[in-house]
GROMACS .gro file of C-alpha atoms in nm:
model
  471
    1MET     CA    1   5.311   8.059  14.378
    2ARG     CA    2   5.402   8.323  14.631
    3GLY     CA    3   5.278   8.667  14.534
    4PHE     CA    4   5.368   8.880  14.834
    5LEU     CA    5   5.649   9.067  14.663
    6THR     CA    6   5.441   9.227  14.391
    7SER     CA    7   5.134   9.290  14.603
    8SER     CA    8   5.342   9.465  14.868
    9ILE     CA    9   5.416   9.753  14.632
   10GLY     CA   10   5.094   9.937  14.687
   11ALA     CA   11   5.067  10.306  14.604
   12THR     CA   12   4.969  10.392  14.961
   13SER     CA   13   5.259  10.219  15.133
   14LEU     CA   14   5.509  10.354  14.881
   15GLY     CA   15   5.380  10.707  14.920
   16VAL     CA   16   5.404  10.694  15.298
   17THR     CA   17   5.756  10.558  15.288
   18CYS     CA   18   5.867  10.814  15.030
   19ALA     CA   19   5.720  11.096  15.235
   20ALA     CA   20   5.911  10.977  15.540
   21ALA     CA   21   6.231  10.949  15.342
   22LEU     CA   22   6.191  11.296  15.193
   23ALA     CA   23   6.166  11.440  15.541
   24LEU     CA   24   6.507  11.305  15.642
   25PRO     CA   25   6.784  11.559  15.710
   26SER     CA   26   7.025  11.637  15.429
   27VAL     CA   27   7.351  11.695  15.613
   28LEU     CA   28   7.674  11.631  15.424
   29PRO     CA   29   7.855  11.358  15.621
   30ALA     CA   30   8.209  11.443  15.725
   31ALA     CA   31   8.324  11.115  15.575
   32ALA     CA   32   8.206  11.219  15.229
   33ALA     CA   33   8.378  11.557  15.255
   34SER     CA   34   8.699  11.388  15.368
   35VAL     CA   35   8.694  11.141  15.078
   36ARG     CA   36   8.632  11.428  14.834
   37ALA     CA   37   8.922  11.628  14.976
   38GLU     CA   38   9.157  11.329  14.964
   39ARG     CA   39   9.066  11.257  14.603
   40THR     CA   40   9.124  11.619  14.505
   41ALA     CA   41   9.469  11.614  14.667
   42ALA     CA   42   9.562  11.283  14.501
   43THR     CA   43   9.442  11.364  14.149
   44GLY     CA   44   9.467  11.740  14.131
   45ARG     CA   45   9.100  11.760  14.034
   46VAL     CA   46   8.839  11.976  14.192
   47ALA     CA   47   8.603  11.742  14.374
   48LYS     CA   48   8.251  11.724  14.231
   49ASP     CA   49   7.976  11.820  14.473
   50ALA     CA   50   7.667  11.803  14.250
   51VAL     CA   51   7.656  11.464  14.078
   52PRO     CA   52   7.935  11.209  14.124
   53GLY     CA   53   8.085  11.074  13.808
   54SER     CA   54   8.081  11.184  13.446
   55THR     CA   55   8.081  11.044  13.092
   56GLN     CA   56   8.286  11.179  12.803
   57SER     CA   57   8.156  11.070  12.461
   58LEU     CA   58   8.411  11.123  12.181
   59PRO     CA   59   8.348  11.042  11.812
   60LEU     CA   60   8.604  10.812  11.651
   61VAL     CA   61   8.784  10.924  11.336
   62PRO     CA   62   8.931  10.734  11.036
   63LEU     CA   63   9.283  10.607  11.097
   64THR     CA   64   9.381  10.597  10.731
   65ARG     CA   65   9.406  10.877  10.476
   66GLU     CA   66   9.263  10.662  10.199
   67ARG     CA   67   8.920  10.774  10.086
   68VAL     CA   68   8.658  10.502  10.107
   69LEU     CA   69   8.289  10.481  10.035
   70GLY     CA   70   8.075  10.455  10.344
   71THR     CA   71   8.218  10.393  10.689
   72ALA     CA   72   8.598  10.385  10.724
   73PRO     CA   73   8.718  10.029  10.803
   74GLU     CA   74   8.976  10.153  11.055
   75GLN     CA   75   8.877  10.410  11.315
   76GLY     CA   76   9.022  10.530  11.640
   77LEU     CA   77   9.126  10.815  11.864
   78TYR     CA   78   9.432  10.923  12.060
   79ARG     CA   79   9.374  11.177  12.338
   80VAL     CA   80   9.584  11.295  12.631
   81ASP     CA   81   9.371  11.598  12.716
   82VAL     CA   82   9.069  11.418  12.863
   83ARG     CA   83   8.925  11.434  13.212
   84HIS     CA   84   9.008  11.146  13.441
   85PHE     CA   85   8.821  10.820  13.375
   86SER     CA   86   8.835  10.461  13.498
   87LEU     CA   87   8.611  10.264  13.263
   88VAL     CA   88   8.596  10.267  12.882
   89GLY     CA   89   8.383  10.127  12.603
   90VAL     CA   90   8.281  10.192  12.244
   91VAL     CA   91   7.920  10.252  12.140
   92TRP     CA   92   7.741  10.304  11.806
   93ASP     CA   93   7.401  10.407  11.682
   94ASP     CA   94   7.206  10.090  11.602
   95PRO     CA   95   7.183   9.822  11.875
   96ASP     CA   96   7.081   9.564  11.612
   97THR     CA   97   7.404   9.613  11.416
   98GLU     CA   98   7.689   9.386  11.521
   99LEU     CA   99   8.044   9.517  11.535
  100LYS     CA  100   8.235   9.252  11.341
  101GLY     CA  101   8.596   9.325  11.398
  102ARG     CA  102   8.833   9.411  11.677
  103VAL     CA  103   8.841   9.686  11.939
  104GLN     CA  104   9.165   9.753  12.128
  105ILE     CA  105   9.235  10.015  12.392
  106ARG     CA  106   9.536  10.132  12.586
  107ASN     CA  107   9.529  10.388  12.865
  108ARG     CA  108   9.767  10.619  13.047
  109SER     CA  109   9.767  10.577  13.424
  110ALA     CA  110   9.694  10.899  13.614
  111ALA     CA  111   9.906  10.770  13.901
  112THR     CA  112  10.223  10.671  13.714
  113GLY     CA  113  10.195  10.840  13.375
  114GLN     CA  114  10.273  10.505  13.211
  115TRP     CA  115  10.081  10.364  12.917
  116SER     CA  116   9.932  10.016  12.938
  117GLY     CA  117   9.967   9.758  12.665
  118TRP     CA  118   9.689   9.710  12.413
  119GLN     CA  119   9.384   9.538  12.561
  120ASP     CA  120   9.107   9.372  12.362
  121VAL     CA  121   8.754   9.481  12.442
  122GLU     CA  122   8.471   9.229  12.409
  123THR     CA  123   8.264   9.334  12.108
  124HIS     CA  124   7.986   9.076  12.141
  125ASN     CA  125   7.764   9.250  12.393
  126GLU     CA  126   7.427   9.242  12.214
  127ASP     CA  127   7.329   8.932  12.410
  128HIS     CA  128   7.266   9.151  12.714
  129GLY     CA  129   6.977   9.392  12.716
  130ALA     CA  130   6.603   9.435  12.724
  131ASP     CA  131   6.381   9.195  12.532
  132PRO     CA  132   6.277   9.288  12.176
  133GLY     CA  133   5.956   9.486  12.156
  134THR     CA  134   5.972   9.619  12.513
  135ALA     CA  135   5.963   9.989  12.602
  136GLU     CA  136   6.320   9.977  12.728
  137ARG     CA  137   6.438   9.869  12.384
  138ALA     CA  138   6.243  10.136  12.197
  139PRO     CA  139   6.403  10.248  11.867
  140GLY     CA  140   6.632  10.546  11.906
  141ARG     CA  141   6.669  10.499  12.278
  142VAL     CA  142   6.937  10.233  12.307
  143HIS     CA  143   7.272  10.194  12.133
  144GLY     CA  144   7.499   9.913  12.029
  145ALA     CA  145   7.802   9.879  12.253
  146THR     CA  146   8.105   9.677  12.343
  147ALA     CA  147   8.140   9.546  12.695
  148PRO     CA  148   8.291   9.802  12.935
  149LEU     CA  149   8.656   9.766  13.039
  150TRP     CA  150   8.789   9.875  13.380
  151VAL     CA  151   9.126  10.051  13.346
  152ASP     CA  152   9.159  10.232  13.683
  153ASP     CA  153   9.220  10.605  13.717
  154SER     CA  154   9.349  10.725  13.379
  155ASP     CA  155   9.406  11.054  13.195
  156GLY     CA  156   9.500  10.941  12.844
  157VAL     CA  157   9.349  10.696  12.596
  158ASP     CA  158   9.429  10.537  12.262
  159VAL     CA  159   9.166  10.327  12.082
  160ARG     CA  160   9.161  10.149  11.747
  161VAL     CA  161   8.869   9.971  11.584
  162LEU     CA  162   8.939   9.744  11.287
  163ALA     CA  163   8.665   9.608  11.063
  164GLY     CA  164   8.652   9.231  11.041
  165SER     CA  165   8.448   8.983  10.844
  166GLY     CA  166   8.125   8.801  10.888
  167THR     CA  167   8.292   8.480  10.771
  168SER     CA  168   8.640   8.518  10.919
  169ALA     CA  169   8.752   8.567  11.278
  170ALA     CA  170   9.057   8.767  11.172
  171PRO     CA  171   9.005   9.145  11.210
  172GLY     CA  172   9.047   9.325  10.880
  173ALA     CA  173   9.012   9.008  10.673
  174PRO     CA  174   8.786   9.049  10.369
  175ASP     CA  175   8.458   8.871  10.333
  176ARG     CA  176   8.525   8.567  10.115
  177ARG     CA  177   8.203   8.624   9.923
  178THR     CA  178   8.258   8.990   9.832
  179GLY     CA  179   8.628   9.055   9.898
  180ASP     CA  180   8.534   9.354  10.114
  181PRO     CA  181   8.561   9.386  10.492
  182THR     CA  182   8.235   9.390  10.684
  183PRO     CA  183   8.153   9.758  10.742
  184LEU     CA  184   8.185   9.899  11.090
  185PRO     CA  185   7.866  10.030  11.250
  186SER     CA  186   7.787  10.397  11.203
  187GLY     CA  187   7.826  10.652  11.480
  188LEU     CA  188   8.121  10.492  11.661
  189ARG     CA  189   8.204  10.680  11.981
  190LEU     CA  190   8.448  10.626  12.264
  191GLU     CA  191   8.290  10.642  12.610
  192LEU     CA  192   8.514  10.745  12.901
  193VAL     CA  193   8.344  10.692  13.235
  194ASP     CA  194   8.445  10.845  13.566
  195PRO     CA  195   8.254  10.652  13.835
  196GLY     CA  196   8.283  10.942  14.079
  197ASP     CA  197   8.363  10.966  14.446
  198GLU     CA  198   8.320  10.688  14.696
  199PRO     CA  199   7.986  10.693  14.883
  200PRO     CA  200   7.976  10.814  15.245
  201ALA     CA  201   8.056  10.545  15.498
  202GLN     CA  202   7.814  10.682  15.755
  203GLY     CA  203   7.570  10.960  15.828
  204PRO     CA  204   7.203  11.023  15.750
  205PRO     CA  205   7.076  10.944  15.402
  206ALA     CA  206   7.096  11.241  15.171
  207ASP     CA  207   7.073  11.316  14.804
  208VAL     CA  208   7.384  11.231  14.603
  209SER     CA  209   7.499  11.594  14.625
  210GLY     CA  210   7.484  11.579  15.004
  211THR     CA  211   7.339  11.930  15.010
  212ALA     CA  212   6.983  11.898  14.879
  213ALA     CA  213   6.673  11.725  15.003
  214LEU     CA  214   6.619  11.369  14.889
  215THR     CA  215   6.493  11.345  14.534
  216GLU     CA  216   6.184  11.144  14.456
  217ALA     CA  217   6.396  10.884  14.273
  218THR     CA  218   6.629  10.841  14.571
  219ALA     CA  219   6.342  10.813  14.816
  220ALA     CA  220   6.172  10.554  14.593
  221ALA     CA  221   6.491  10.345  14.577
  222TYR     CA  222   6.512  10.350  14.956
  223ALA     CA  223   6.143  10.265  14.991
  224ALA     CA  224   6.175   9.960  14.765
  225ASN     CA  225   6.372   9.783  15.040
  226ALA     CA  226   6.167   9.922  15.329
  227ASP     CA  227   6.038   9.573  15.416
  228LEU     CA  228   6.396   9.468  15.493
  229VAL     CA  229   6.594   9.768  15.621
  230PRO     CA  230   6.541  10.131  15.724
  231ALA     CA  231   6.548  10.397  15.451
  232GLY     CA  232   6.897  10.484  15.339
  233ALA     CA  233   7.069  10.174  15.479
  234LEU     CA  234   7.413  10.109  15.333
  235GLU     CA  235   7.363   9.734  15.342
  236ILE     CA  236   7.105   9.464  15.399
  237PRO     CA  237   7.264   9.247  15.669
  238GLU     CA  238   7.284   8.871  15.654
  239LEU     CA  239   7.036   8.666  15.856
  240SER     CA  240   7.045   8.323  16.011
  241ARG     CA  241   6.841   8.047  15.852
  242GLU     CA  242   6.575   8.072  16.124
  243ASP     CA  243   6.548   8.451  16.096
  244THR     CA  244   6.523   8.425  15.718
  245GLU     CA  245   6.234   8.181  15.748
  246GLN     CA  246   6.060   8.418  15.990
  247GLU     CA  247   6.115   8.705  15.752
  248LEU     CA  248   5.962   8.507  15.467
  249ILE     CA  249   5.651   8.449  15.675
  250ARG     CA  250   5.630   8.819  15.752
  251LEU     CA  251   5.681   8.923  15.391
  252GLU     CA  252   5.406   8.686  15.279
  253GLY     CA  253   5.169   8.843  15.529
  254GLY     CA  254   5.135   8.523  15.731
  255VAL     CA  255   5.104   8.499  16.109
  256GLU     CA  256   5.288   8.205  16.257
  257ALA     CA  257   5.116   8.045  16.557
  258GLU     CA  258   5.214   7.695  16.659
  259GLY     CA  259   5.278   7.574  16.306
  260SER     CA  260   4.990   7.754  16.139
  261VAL     CA  261   4.977   8.053  15.909
  262ALA     CA  262   4.683   8.289  15.866
  263GLY     CA  263   4.440   8.058  16.034
  264ASP     CA  264   4.424   7.681  16.015
  265ALA     CA  265   4.658   7.618  15.723
  266VAL     CA  266   4.966   7.432  15.840
  267ARG     CA  267   5.282   7.583  15.698
  268ALA     CA  268   5.544   7.347  15.562
  269LYS     CA  269   5.901   7.437  15.647
  270PRO     CA  270   6.022   7.655  15.358
  271TYR     CA  271   6.321   7.574  15.143
  272ILE     CA  272   6.512   7.897  15.159
  273GLY     CA  273   6.876   7.978  15.218
  274PRO     CA  274   6.982   8.228  15.484
  275ARG     CA  275   6.974   8.582  15.353
  276PRO     CA  276   7.326   8.696  15.257
  277ARG     CA  277   7.467   9.042  15.316
  278ILE     CA  278   7.387   9.273  15.023
  279VAL     CA  279   7.535   9.619  14.967
  280THR     CA  280   7.249   9.851  14.875
  281ARG     CA  281   7.249  10.102  14.591
  282ARG     CA  282   7.315  10.374  14.846
  283GLY     CA  283   7.599  10.162  14.982
  284TRP     CA  284   7.780  10.156  14.647
  285GLY     CA  285   7.690  10.513  14.563
  286ALA     CA  286   7.422  10.495  14.293
  287ASP     CA  287   7.317  10.832  14.150
  288GLU     CA  288   6.943  10.769  14.133
  289SER     CA  289   6.890  11.068  13.903
  290LEU     CA  290   7.054  10.879  13.616
  291ARG     CA  291   6.805  10.594  13.583
  292GLY     CA  292   6.457  10.590  13.436
  293GLY     CA  293   6.168  10.667  13.666
  294GLY     CA  294   5.966  10.400  13.843
  295PHE     CA  295   6.027  10.027  13.853
  296VAL     CA  296   5.925   9.737  13.630
  297TYR     CA  297   5.832   9.400  13.781
  298THR     CA  298   5.762   9.052  13.651
  299LYS     CA  299   5.532   8.799  13.817
  300LYS     CA  300   5.788   8.582  13.994
  301ILE     CA  301   6.146   8.459  13.991
  302LYS     CA  302   6.169   8.114  13.835
  303ALA     CA  303   6.533   8.115  13.726
  304ALA     CA  304   6.868   8.286  13.779
  305PHE     CA  305   7.102   8.360  13.488
  306VAL     CA  306   7.470   8.389  13.577
  307HIS     CA  307   7.689   8.634  13.382
  308HIS     CA  308   8.033   8.787  13.386
  309THR     CA  309   8.073   9.158  13.319
  310VAL     CA  310   8.370   9.105  13.080
  311SER     CA  311   8.519   9.422  13.231
  312GLY     CA  312   8.854   9.263  13.315
  313ASN     CA  313   8.999   9.129  13.638
  314LYS     CA  314   9.239   9.415  13.717
  315TYR     CA  315   9.042   9.562  14.002
  316ARG     CA  316   9.092   9.547  14.377
  317CYS     CA  317   8.797   9.448  14.592
  318SER     CA  318   8.820   9.792  14.754
  319GLN     CA  319   8.744   9.934  14.408
  320ALA     CA  320   8.445   9.711  14.339
  321ALA     CA  321   8.187   9.977  14.432
  322SER     CA  322   8.353  10.210  14.181
  323VAL     CA  323   8.338   9.939  13.915
  324VAL     CA  324   7.966   9.895  13.984
  325ARG     CA  325   7.908  10.271  13.957
  326GLY     CA  326   8.101  10.272  13.630
  327ILE     CA  327   7.900   9.985  13.482
  328TYR     CA  328   7.576  10.150  13.598
  329ARG     CA  329   7.668  10.478  13.429
  330TYR     CA  330   7.780  10.297  13.113
  331HIS     CA  331   7.456  10.097  13.090
  332VAL     CA  332   7.238  10.407  13.138
  333LYS     CA  333   7.424  10.703  12.988
  334SER     CA  334   7.619  10.525  12.712
  335MET     CA  335   7.394  10.232  12.616
  336GLY     CA  336   7.057  10.394  12.686
  337TRP     CA  337   6.910  10.139  12.929
  338ARG     CA  338   6.672  10.251  13.202
  339ASP     CA  339   6.904  10.123  13.478
  340VAL     CA  340   7.194   9.887  13.526
  341GLY     CA  341   7.100   9.565  13.349
  342TYR     CA  342   7.183   9.311  13.619
  343ASN     CA  343   6.972   9.250  13.928
  344PHE     CA  344   7.282   9.174  14.134
  345LEU     CA  345   7.658   9.197  14.096
  346VAL     CA  346   7.921   8.995  14.284
  347ASP     CA  347   8.288   9.088  14.319
  348LYS     CA  348   8.580   8.845  14.339
  349CYS     CA  349   8.590   8.872  14.717
  350GLY     CA  350   8.230   8.752  14.740
  351THR     CA  351   8.055   9.081  14.819
  352ILE     CA  352   7.704   9.106  14.673
  353TYR     CA  353   7.571   9.436  14.537
  354GLU     CA  354   7.213   9.537  14.469
  355GLY     CA  355   7.179   9.602  14.096
  356ARG     CA  356   6.867   9.729  13.922
  357ALA     CA  357   6.649   9.934  14.157
  358GLY     CA  358   6.313   9.813  14.279
  359GLY     CA  359   6.387   9.602  14.586
  360VAL     CA  360   6.622   9.307  14.631
  361ALA     CA  361   6.343   9.073  14.742
  362LYS     CA  362   6.102   9.172  14.465
  363PRO     CA  363   6.078   9.032  14.108
  364VAL     CA  364   6.246   9.329  13.939
  365LYS     CA  365   6.267   9.295  13.562
  366GLY     CA  366   6.624   9.338  13.444
  367ALA     CA  367   6.801   9.370  13.109
  368HIS     CA  368   7.056   9.092  13.136
  369THR     CA  369   6.956   8.798  12.914
  370LEU     CA  370   6.806   8.902  12.581
  371GLY     CA  371   6.480   8.710  12.543
  372PHE     CA  372   6.458   8.581  12.901
  373ASN     CA  373   6.429   8.882  13.129
  374SER     CA  374   6.075   8.797  13.243
  375ASN     CA  375   6.038   8.583  13.556
  376SER     CA  376   6.415   8.564  13.602
  377MET     CA  377   6.702   8.747  13.766
  378GLY     CA  378   7.054   8.822  13.645
  379ILE     CA  379   7.361   8.776  13.865
  380ALA     CA  380   7.684   8.915  13.719
  381VAL     CA  381   8.026   8.827  13.858
  382ILE     CA  382   8.252   9.127  13.807
  383GLY     CA  383   8.541   9.021  13.585
  384THR     CA  384   8.624   8.816  13.277
  385TYR     CA  385   8.618   8.438  13.313
  386GLY     CA  386   8.690   8.286  12.975
  387SER     CA  387   9.038   8.170  13.075
  388ALA     CA  388   9.062   8.309  13.430
  389LYS     CA  389   8.919   8.096  13.710
  390PRO     CA  390   8.653   8.264  13.927
  391SER     CA  391   8.731   8.282  14.295
  392GLY     CA  392   8.573   8.039  14.537
  393ALA     CA  393   8.432   8.338  14.728
  394ALA     CA  394   8.249   8.461  14.417
  395VAL     CA  395   8.100   8.119  14.338
  396LYS     CA  396   7.990   8.079  14.700
  397ALA     CA  397   7.826   8.422  14.693
  398VAL     CA  398   7.634   8.331  14.376
  399ALA     CA  399   7.511   8.013  14.547
  400ARG     CA  400   7.410   8.193  14.867
  401LEU     CA  401   7.229   8.468  14.678
  402ALA     CA  402   7.047   8.219  14.455
  403ALA     CA  403   6.947   8.001  14.753
  404TRP     CA  404   6.786   8.300  14.923
  405LYS     CA  405   6.622   8.478  14.629
  406LEU     CA  406   6.500   8.161  14.456
  407GLY     CA  407   6.377   8.037  14.793
  408LEU     CA  408   6.152   8.341  14.825
  409TYR     CA  409   5.964   8.207  14.522
  410GLY     CA  410   5.982   7.835  14.600
  411ALA     CA  411   6.235   7.750  14.324
  412ASN     CA  412   6.472   7.453  14.357
  413PRO     CA  413   6.829   7.547  14.252
  414ARG     CA  414   6.889   7.190  14.133
  415GLY     CA  415   6.568   7.182  13.934
  416LYS     CA  416   6.442   7.271  13.587
  417THR     CA  417   6.185   7.528  13.487
  418TYR     CA  418   6.015   7.668  13.177
  419LEU     CA  419   6.055   8.024  13.055
  420LYS     CA  420   5.887   8.176  12.751
  421SER     CA  421   6.133   8.329  12.507
  422GLY     CA  422   6.094   8.694  12.423
  423GLY     CA  423   6.301   8.642  12.109
  424GLY     CA  424   6.670   8.579  12.051
  425ASN     CA  425   6.923   8.389  11.842
  426LEU     CA  426   6.861   8.050  12.007
  427TYR     CA  427   6.485   8.042  12.058
  428PRO     CA  428   6.205   8.219  11.867
  429LYS     CA  429   5.967   8.449  12.046
  430GLY     CA  430   5.692   8.265  12.228
  431LYS     CA  431   5.870   7.930  12.260
  432ASN     CA  432   5.858   7.767  12.603
  433VAL     CA  433   6.212   7.666  12.685
  434ARG     CA  434   6.316   7.417  12.953
  435LEU     CA  435   6.614   7.553  13.145
  436ASN     CA  436   6.809   7.490  13.462
  437VAL     CA  437   6.681   7.703  13.748
  438ILE     CA  438   7.040   7.827  13.776
  439SER     CA  439   7.152   7.876  13.417
  440GLY     CA  440   7.439   8.046  13.242
  441HIS     CA  441   7.371   8.331  13.006
  442ARG     CA  442   7.471   8.107  12.714
  443ASP     CA  443   7.182   7.871  12.793
  444GLY     CA  444   6.935   8.136  12.674
  445PHE     CA  445   7.140   8.305  12.402
  446ALA     CA  446   7.427   8.196  12.179
  447THR     CA  447   7.712   8.372  12.360
  448SER     CA  448   8.032   8.290  12.547
  449CYS     CA  449   7.897   8.454  12.864
  450PRO     CA  450   7.954   8.382  13.153
  451GLY     CA  451   8.289   8.257  13.029
  452LYS     CA  452   8.410   7.899  13.008
  453ARG     CA  453   8.563   7.888  13.356
  454LEU     CA  454   8.266   8.042  13.537
  455TYR     CA  455   8.016   7.832  13.342
  456ALA     CA  456   8.201   7.522  13.459
  457LYS     CA  457   8.128   7.623  13.821
  458LEU     CA  458   7.751   7.639  13.784
  459GLY     CA  459   7.710   7.277  13.888
  460THR     CA  460   7.885   7.362  14.214
  461ALA     CA  461   7.664   7.668  14.256
  462ARG     CA  462   7.348   7.459  14.204
  463SER     CA  463   7.441   7.192  14.457
  464SER     CA  464   7.561   7.448  14.713
  465ALA     CA  465   7.247   7.659  14.674
  466ALA     CA  466   7.025   7.353  14.722
  467ARG     CA  467   7.220   7.263  15.034
  468TYR     CA  468   7.178   7.618  15.171
  469GLN     CA  469   6.804   7.575  15.114
  470GLY     CA  470   6.806   7.255  15.319
  471ARG     CA  471   6.726   7.027  15.027
   0.00000   0.00000   0.00000
């Protein structure tokens, strides 16, 4: 199996690239200053120059005056004195404790002053995350959490959490065995996330503040894609099929000469789809100081798990970078992960975004499919697709991305593969499980993700990806 992507991350090459990146000028692009000024004028807020974005963490309080033993079965919070935010979620202390009940949120628009109706937030989010027993899931580091919900620029919030039952789907219904509602998790907190300013559209790469030299974390994120684009590139451009094949040869360290590679070995024509355009972490405005240091890799990419973010569909494609920044901040600051969990994200207009840092062509280990994060990648379509149909552009982007990335490792999108379970609610730890090379999240864990309507499109994604590979 191809091993170029892990072997290419040598300490020497990384150090040289980082040193070059750190020497780059740190001029604040005019575009960034303009965006900051426009946002200040529109919202009345002083633009943030140091670190874009913020997270407000507010403890929930009992909603009833009745005194109860233990955790109150109804909790919530109403606030109209908060800083602006665009993404919300609820977190609690223990990631292994399930929130059995209902979480509803309404928000006040900063633009109109109008309150939204009540919106349900997906509470079953434990199926995402790092595998049990790994450093990223160390006790005390991560928290239980609902899925995040995108609500656009808001300045007021109202949340209510109602305890449900382990044996009844109705929130607040008592457990038939005990007559008591299933307790809510301890330490419930409301997380209000401001994704921060839009990234600069041009100019030399600089630290997120635009005024300081590149940090080591930022330089390392740039260097991880140095085999594909110059440091600080806003995007990795698409390539033709022929150029992608040539790039694969180069990345593997081969020298093509009249049908041979590295000597006398005749190279078979690779099955790989043309590289799609990918917005880099700098392109969507990642604050590299948030994530954990360094990168974690697996051996190869044998499968792709498709997800939906369950963050709602009420976003414009022009806001997608903000949604990605919000999810990133929520995963790291609110949930305690080392980085955003997904390896890639795709918006409803078909734009692909680099997710977890470490290099888009490399086998970066994510935190997307509990039990199956090794030797796989996670692709999340931004939105909620239980009843809503995913766009054709999003499904096509998933197919194009899978055809390219799986092709780097010789995987057939129409095929099957074996992955060893790291532990979950479908397969015990250590079991070799036969899965589709392009699988839905629910294939590795008992969950509704990626939603009924998106899951139904995976057959189309498999056949399209195989066709892009020339199979």
